[in-house]
PDB file of C-alpha atoms in Angstrom:
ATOM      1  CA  UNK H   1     -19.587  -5.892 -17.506  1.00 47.00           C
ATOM      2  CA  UNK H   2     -18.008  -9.194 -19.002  1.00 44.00           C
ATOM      3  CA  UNK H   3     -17.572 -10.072 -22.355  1.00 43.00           C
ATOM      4  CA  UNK H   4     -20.790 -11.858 -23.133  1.00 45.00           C
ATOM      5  CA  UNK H   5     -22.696  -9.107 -22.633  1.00 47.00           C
ATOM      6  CA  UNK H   6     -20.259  -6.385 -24.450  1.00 42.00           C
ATOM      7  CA  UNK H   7     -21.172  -6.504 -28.208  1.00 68.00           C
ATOM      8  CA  UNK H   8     -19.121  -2.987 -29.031  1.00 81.00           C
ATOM      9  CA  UNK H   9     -15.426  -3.983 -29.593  1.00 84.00           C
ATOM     10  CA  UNK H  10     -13.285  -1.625 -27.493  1.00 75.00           C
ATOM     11  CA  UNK H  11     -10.350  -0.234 -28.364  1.00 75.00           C
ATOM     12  CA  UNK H  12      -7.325   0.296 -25.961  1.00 70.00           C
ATOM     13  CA  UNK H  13      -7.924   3.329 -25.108  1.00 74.00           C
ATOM     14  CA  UNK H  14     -12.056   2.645 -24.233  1.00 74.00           C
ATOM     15  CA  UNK H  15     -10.323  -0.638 -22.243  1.00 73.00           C
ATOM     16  CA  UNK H  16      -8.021   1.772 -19.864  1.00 68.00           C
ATOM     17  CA  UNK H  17     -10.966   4.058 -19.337  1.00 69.00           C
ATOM     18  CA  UNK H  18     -13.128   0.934 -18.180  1.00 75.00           C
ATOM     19  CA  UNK H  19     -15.050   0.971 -15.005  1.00 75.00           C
ATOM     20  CA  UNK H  20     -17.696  -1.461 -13.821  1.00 76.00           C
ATOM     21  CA  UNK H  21     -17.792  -0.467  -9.811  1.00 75.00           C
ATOM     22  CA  UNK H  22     -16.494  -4.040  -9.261  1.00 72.00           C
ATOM     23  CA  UNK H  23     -13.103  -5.203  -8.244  1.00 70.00           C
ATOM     24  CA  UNK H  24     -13.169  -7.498 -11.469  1.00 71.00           C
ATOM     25  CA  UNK H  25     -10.129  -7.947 -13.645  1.00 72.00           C
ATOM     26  CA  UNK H  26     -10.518  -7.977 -16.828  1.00 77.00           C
ATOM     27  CA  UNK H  27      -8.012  -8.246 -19.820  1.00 66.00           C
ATOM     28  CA  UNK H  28      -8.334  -7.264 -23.584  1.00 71.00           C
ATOM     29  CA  UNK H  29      -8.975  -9.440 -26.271  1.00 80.00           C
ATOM     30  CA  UNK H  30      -9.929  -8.729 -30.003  1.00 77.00           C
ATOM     31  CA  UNK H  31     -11.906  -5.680 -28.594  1.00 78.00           C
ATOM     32  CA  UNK H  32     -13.660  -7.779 -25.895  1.00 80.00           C
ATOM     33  CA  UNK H  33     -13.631  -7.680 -22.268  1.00 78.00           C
ATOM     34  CA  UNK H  34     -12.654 -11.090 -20.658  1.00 76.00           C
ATOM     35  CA  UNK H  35     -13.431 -11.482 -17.482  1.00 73.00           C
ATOM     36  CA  UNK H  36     -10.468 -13.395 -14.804  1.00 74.00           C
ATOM     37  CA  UNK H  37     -11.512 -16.120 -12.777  1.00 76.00           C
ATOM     38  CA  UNK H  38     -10.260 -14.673  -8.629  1.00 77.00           C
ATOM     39  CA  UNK H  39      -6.915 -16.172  -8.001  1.00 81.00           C
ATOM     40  CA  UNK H  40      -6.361 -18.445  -5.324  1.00 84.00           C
ATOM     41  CA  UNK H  41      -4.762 -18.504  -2.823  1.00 89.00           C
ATOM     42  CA  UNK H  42      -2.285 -20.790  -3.879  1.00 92.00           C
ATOM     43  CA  UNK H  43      -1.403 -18.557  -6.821  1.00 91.00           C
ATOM     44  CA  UNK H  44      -1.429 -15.341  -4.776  1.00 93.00           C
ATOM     45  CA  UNK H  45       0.959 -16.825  -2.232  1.00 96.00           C
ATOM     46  CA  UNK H  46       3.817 -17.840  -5.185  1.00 97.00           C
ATOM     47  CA  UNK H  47       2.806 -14.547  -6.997  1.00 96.00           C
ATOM     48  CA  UNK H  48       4.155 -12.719  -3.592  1.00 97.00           C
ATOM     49  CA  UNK H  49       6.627 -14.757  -3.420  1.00 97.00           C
ATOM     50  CA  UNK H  50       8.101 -14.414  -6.920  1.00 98.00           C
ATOM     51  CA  UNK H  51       7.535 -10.314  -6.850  1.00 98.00           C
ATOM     52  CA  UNK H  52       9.656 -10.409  -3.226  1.00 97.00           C
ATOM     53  CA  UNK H  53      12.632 -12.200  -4.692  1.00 97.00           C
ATOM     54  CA  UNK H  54      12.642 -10.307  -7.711  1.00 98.00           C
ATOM     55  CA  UNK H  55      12.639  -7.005  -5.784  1.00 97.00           C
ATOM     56  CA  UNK H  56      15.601  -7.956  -3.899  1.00 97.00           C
ATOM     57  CA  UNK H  57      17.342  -8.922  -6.547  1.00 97.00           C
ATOM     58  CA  UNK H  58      16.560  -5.263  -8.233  1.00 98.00           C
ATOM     59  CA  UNK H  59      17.465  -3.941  -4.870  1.00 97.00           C
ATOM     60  CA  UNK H  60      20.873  -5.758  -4.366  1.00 97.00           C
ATOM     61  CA  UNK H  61      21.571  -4.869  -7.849  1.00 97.00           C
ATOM     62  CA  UNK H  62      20.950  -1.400  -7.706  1.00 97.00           C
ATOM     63  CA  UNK H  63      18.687  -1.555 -11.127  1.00 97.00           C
ATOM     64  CA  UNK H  64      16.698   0.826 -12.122  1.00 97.00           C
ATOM     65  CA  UNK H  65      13.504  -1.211 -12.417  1.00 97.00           C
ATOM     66  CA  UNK H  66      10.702  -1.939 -10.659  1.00 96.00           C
ATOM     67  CA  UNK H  67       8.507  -5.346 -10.025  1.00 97.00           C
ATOM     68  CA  UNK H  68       4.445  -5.573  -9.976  1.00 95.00           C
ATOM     69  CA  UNK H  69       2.212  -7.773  -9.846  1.00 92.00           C
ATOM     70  CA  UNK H  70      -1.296  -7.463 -11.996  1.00 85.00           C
ATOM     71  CA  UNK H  71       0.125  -4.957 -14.157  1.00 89.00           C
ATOM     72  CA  UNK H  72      -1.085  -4.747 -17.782  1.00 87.00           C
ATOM     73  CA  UNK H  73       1.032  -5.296 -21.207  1.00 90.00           C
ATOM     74  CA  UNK H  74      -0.636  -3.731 -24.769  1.00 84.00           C
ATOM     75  CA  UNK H  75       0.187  -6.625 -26.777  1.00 85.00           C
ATOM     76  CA  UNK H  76      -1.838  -5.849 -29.835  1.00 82.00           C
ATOM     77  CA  UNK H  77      -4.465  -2.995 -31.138  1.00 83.00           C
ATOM     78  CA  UNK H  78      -7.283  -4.212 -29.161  1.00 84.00           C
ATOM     79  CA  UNK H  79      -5.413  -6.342 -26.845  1.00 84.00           C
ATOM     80  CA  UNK H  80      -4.097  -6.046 -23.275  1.00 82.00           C
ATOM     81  CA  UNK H  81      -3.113  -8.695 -20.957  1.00 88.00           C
ATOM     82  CA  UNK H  82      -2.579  -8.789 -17.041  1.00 87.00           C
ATOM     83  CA  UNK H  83       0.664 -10.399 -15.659  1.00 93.00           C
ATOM     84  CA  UNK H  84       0.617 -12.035 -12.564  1.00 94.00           C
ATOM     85  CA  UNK H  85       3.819 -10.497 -12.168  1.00 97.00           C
ATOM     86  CA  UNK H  86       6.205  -8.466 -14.260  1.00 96.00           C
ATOM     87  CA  UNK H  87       9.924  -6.550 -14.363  1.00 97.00           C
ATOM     88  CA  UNK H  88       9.738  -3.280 -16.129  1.00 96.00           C
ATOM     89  CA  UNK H  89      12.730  -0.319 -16.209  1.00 95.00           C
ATOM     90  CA  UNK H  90      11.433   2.944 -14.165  1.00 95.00           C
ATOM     91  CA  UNK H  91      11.841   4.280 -16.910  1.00 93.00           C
ATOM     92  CA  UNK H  92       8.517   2.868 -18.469  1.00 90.00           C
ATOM     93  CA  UNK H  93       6.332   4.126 -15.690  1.00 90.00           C
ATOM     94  CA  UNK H  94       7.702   7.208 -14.684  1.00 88.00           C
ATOM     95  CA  UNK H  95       5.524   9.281 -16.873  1.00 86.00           C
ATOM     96  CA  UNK H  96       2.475   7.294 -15.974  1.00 83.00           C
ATOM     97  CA  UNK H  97       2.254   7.096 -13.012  1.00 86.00           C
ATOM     98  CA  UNK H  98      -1.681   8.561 -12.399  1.00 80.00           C
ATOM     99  CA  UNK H  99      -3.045   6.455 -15.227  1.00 81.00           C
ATOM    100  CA  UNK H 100      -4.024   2.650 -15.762  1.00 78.00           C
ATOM    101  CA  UNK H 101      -1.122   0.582 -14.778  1.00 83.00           C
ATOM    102  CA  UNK H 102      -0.841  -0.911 -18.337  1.00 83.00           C
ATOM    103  CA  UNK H 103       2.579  -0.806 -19.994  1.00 87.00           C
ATOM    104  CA  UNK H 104       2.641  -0.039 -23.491  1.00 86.00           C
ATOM    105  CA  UNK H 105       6.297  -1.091 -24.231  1.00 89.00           C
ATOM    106  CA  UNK H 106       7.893  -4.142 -23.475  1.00 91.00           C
ATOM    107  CA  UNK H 107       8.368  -5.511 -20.400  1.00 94.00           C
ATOM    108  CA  UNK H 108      11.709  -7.124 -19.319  1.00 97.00           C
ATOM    109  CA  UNK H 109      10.706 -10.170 -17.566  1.00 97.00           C
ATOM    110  CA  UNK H 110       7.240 -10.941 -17.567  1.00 97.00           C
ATOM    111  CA  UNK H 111       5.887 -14.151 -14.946  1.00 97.00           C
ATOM    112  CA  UNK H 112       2.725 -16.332 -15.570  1.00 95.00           C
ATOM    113  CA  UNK H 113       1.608 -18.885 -13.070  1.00 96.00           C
ATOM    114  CA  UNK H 114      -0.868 -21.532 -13.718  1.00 94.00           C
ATOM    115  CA  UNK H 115      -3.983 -22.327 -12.892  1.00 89.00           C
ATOM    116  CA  UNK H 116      -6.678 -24.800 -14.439  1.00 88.00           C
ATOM    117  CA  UNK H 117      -8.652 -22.210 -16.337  1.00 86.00           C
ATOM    118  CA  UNK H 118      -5.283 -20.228 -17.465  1.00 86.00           C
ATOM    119  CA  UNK H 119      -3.341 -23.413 -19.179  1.00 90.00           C
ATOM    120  CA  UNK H 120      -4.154 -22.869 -22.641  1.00 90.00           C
ATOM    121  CA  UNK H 121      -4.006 -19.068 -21.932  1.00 88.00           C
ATOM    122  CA  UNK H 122      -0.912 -18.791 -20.416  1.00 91.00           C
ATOM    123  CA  UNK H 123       1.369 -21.950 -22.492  1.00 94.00           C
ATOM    124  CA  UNK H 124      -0.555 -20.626 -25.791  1.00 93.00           C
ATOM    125  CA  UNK H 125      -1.675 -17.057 -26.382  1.00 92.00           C
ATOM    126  CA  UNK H 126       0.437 -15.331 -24.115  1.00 92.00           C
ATOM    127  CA  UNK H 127       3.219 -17.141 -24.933  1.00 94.00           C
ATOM    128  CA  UNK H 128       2.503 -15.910 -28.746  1.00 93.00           C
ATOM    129  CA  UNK H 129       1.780 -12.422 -27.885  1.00 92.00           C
ATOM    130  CA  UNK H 130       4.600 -11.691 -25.349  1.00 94.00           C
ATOM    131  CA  UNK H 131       6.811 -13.058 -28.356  1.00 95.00           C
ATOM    132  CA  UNK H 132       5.111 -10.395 -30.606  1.00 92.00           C
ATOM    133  CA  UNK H 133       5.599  -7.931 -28.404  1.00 93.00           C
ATOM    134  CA  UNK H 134       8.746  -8.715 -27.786  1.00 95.00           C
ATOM    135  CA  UNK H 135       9.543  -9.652 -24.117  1.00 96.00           C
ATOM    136  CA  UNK H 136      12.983 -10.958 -23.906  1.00 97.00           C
ATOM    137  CA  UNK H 137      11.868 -13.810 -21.066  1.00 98.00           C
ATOM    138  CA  UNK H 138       8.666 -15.064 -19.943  1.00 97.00           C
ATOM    139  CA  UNK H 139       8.457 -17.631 -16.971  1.00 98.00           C
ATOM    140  CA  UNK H 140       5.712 -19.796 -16.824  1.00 97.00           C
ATOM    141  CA  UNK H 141       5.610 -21.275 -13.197  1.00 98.00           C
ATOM    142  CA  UNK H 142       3.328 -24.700 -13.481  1.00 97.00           C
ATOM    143  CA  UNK H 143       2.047 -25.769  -9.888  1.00 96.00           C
ATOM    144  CA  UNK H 144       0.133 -28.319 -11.322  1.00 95.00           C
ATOM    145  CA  UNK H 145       2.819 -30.255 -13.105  1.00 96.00           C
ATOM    146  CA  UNK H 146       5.716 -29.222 -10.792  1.00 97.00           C
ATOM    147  CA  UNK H 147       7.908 -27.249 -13.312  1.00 98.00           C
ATOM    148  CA  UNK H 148       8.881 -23.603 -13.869  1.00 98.00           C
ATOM    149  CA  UNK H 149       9.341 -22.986 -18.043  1.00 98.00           C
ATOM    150  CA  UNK H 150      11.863 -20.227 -18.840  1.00 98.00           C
ATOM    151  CA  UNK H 151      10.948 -18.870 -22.388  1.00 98.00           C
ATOM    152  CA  UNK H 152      13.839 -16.366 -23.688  1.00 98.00           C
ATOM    153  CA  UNK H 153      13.598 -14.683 -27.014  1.00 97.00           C
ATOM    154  CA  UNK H 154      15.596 -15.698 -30.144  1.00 95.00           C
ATOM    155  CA  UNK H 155      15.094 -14.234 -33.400  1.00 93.00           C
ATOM    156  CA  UNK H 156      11.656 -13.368 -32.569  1.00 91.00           C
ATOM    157  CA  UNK H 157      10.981 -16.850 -31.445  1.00 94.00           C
ATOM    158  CA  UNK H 158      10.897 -18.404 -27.667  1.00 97.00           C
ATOM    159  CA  UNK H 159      13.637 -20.852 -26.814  1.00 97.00           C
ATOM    160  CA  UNK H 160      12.161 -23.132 -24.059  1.00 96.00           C
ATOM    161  CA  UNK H 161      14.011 -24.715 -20.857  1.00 98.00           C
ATOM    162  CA  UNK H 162      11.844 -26.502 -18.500  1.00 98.00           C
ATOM    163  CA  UNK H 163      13.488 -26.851 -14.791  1.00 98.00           C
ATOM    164  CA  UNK H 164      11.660 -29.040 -12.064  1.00 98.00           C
ATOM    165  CA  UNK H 165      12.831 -29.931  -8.089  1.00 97.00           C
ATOM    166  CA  UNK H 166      15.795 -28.368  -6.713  1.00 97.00           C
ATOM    167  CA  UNK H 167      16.987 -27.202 -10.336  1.00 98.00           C
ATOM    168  CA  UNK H 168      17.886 -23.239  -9.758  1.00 97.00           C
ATOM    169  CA  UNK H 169      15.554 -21.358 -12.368  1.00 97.00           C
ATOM    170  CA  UNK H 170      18.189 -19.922 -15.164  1.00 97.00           C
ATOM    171  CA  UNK H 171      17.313 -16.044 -16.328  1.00 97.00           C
ATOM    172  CA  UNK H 172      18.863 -14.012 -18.376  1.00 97.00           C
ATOM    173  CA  UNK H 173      17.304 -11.076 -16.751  1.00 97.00           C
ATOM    174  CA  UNK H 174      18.511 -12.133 -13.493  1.00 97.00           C
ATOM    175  CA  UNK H 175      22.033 -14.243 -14.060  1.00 97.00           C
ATOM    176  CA  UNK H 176      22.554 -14.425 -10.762  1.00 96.00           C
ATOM    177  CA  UNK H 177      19.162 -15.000  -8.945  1.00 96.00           C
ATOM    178  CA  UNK H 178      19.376 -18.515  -7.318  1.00 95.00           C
ATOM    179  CA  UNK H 179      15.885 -19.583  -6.836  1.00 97.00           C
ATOM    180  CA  UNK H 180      14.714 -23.385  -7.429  1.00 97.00           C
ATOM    181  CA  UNK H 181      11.390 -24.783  -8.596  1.00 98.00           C
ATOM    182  CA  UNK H 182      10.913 -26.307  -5.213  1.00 97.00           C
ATOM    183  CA  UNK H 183      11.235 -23.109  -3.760  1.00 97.00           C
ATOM    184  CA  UNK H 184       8.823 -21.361  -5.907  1.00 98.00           C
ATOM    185  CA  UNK H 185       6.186 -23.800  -5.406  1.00 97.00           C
ATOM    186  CA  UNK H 186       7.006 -24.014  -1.872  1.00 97.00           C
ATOM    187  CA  UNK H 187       5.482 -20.252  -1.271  1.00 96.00           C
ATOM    188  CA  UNK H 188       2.320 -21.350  -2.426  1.00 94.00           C
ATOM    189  CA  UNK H 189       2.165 -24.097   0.330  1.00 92.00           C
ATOM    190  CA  UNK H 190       1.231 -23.308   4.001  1.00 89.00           C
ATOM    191  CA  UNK H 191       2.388 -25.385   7.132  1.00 74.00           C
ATOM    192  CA  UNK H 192       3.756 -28.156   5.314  1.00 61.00           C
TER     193      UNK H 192
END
């Protein structure tokens, strides 16, 4: 199933039902079924990477919240996005837990990484629609132009820092987290 070939526009709730027998990802947009290029390896690697230091930061914290990656955000009627990885409360999931793992509220951190086909996607719409929505921070982590852009909301609007090198990665979610750019990118390197 991809979106070329679906001409009914689904709603939400026809999008969480969705099955094709394929391990496919596929988010929502204007009712229409867009299919995700695989990740690579690269972007796997940094995704992992990102999720693990987020988790012990939950952990060392004692928050209640949890950290995925490839969960879902509603972020409009007939829209739905994926996340390469995402902070929600427990609270959000704890009544869902046997059904699509697509939050319907607001996540509290939500993390992007880059890839050729995702730029526009990921700097553009999502960056509009986590706004709408609401998401208090939104990291967009850029291997291809070395840089990690923090996005935290302000009067409904995104307030952009951009941090490169050995610069720690500032978050309001996380105050305290002390993670750089290099290290980030340096998970999605191997051997080197």
């Amino acid at each position: 199933m991809t979106s070329t070939t679906t001409q009914h526009l689904l709603t939400f709730e026809e999008y969480l039902a969705c099955k094709d027998d394929t391990d496919n990802r596929y988010e929502l947009v204007d009712g229409r079924l867009e299919l995700m290029n695989p990740r690579t390896f690269r972007h796997i690697l940094i995704a992992k990477f990102i999720e693990g230091q987020l988790d012990g930061e939950i952990r060392r914290l004692g928050l209640p919240w949890l950290c995925f990656r490839e969960a879902g955000v509603r972020t409009g009627w007939r829209k739905s996005r994926l996340a390469d990885v995402c902070v929600v409360s427990a609270e959000q999931v704890t009544d869902m837990l046997d059904e699509s793992a697509v939050c319907q509220t607001p996540l509290l951190l939500t993390v992007e990484i880059i890839s050729p086909e995702s730029i526009k996607r990921d700097y553009r719409y999502k960056r509009s629609e986590y706004a709408a929505l609401e998401i208090p921070e939104y990291w967009i982590v850029d291997p291809l132009e070395g840089k990690v852009t923090v996005l935290l909301l302000e009067e409904g609007l995104y307030e952009e820092s951009v941090f490169t090198g050995k610069q720690c990665i500032a978050s309001c979610t996380f105050p305290q987290l002390t993670l750089s750019v290099e290290q980030v990118l340096a998970a999605g390197k191997i051997g080197e």
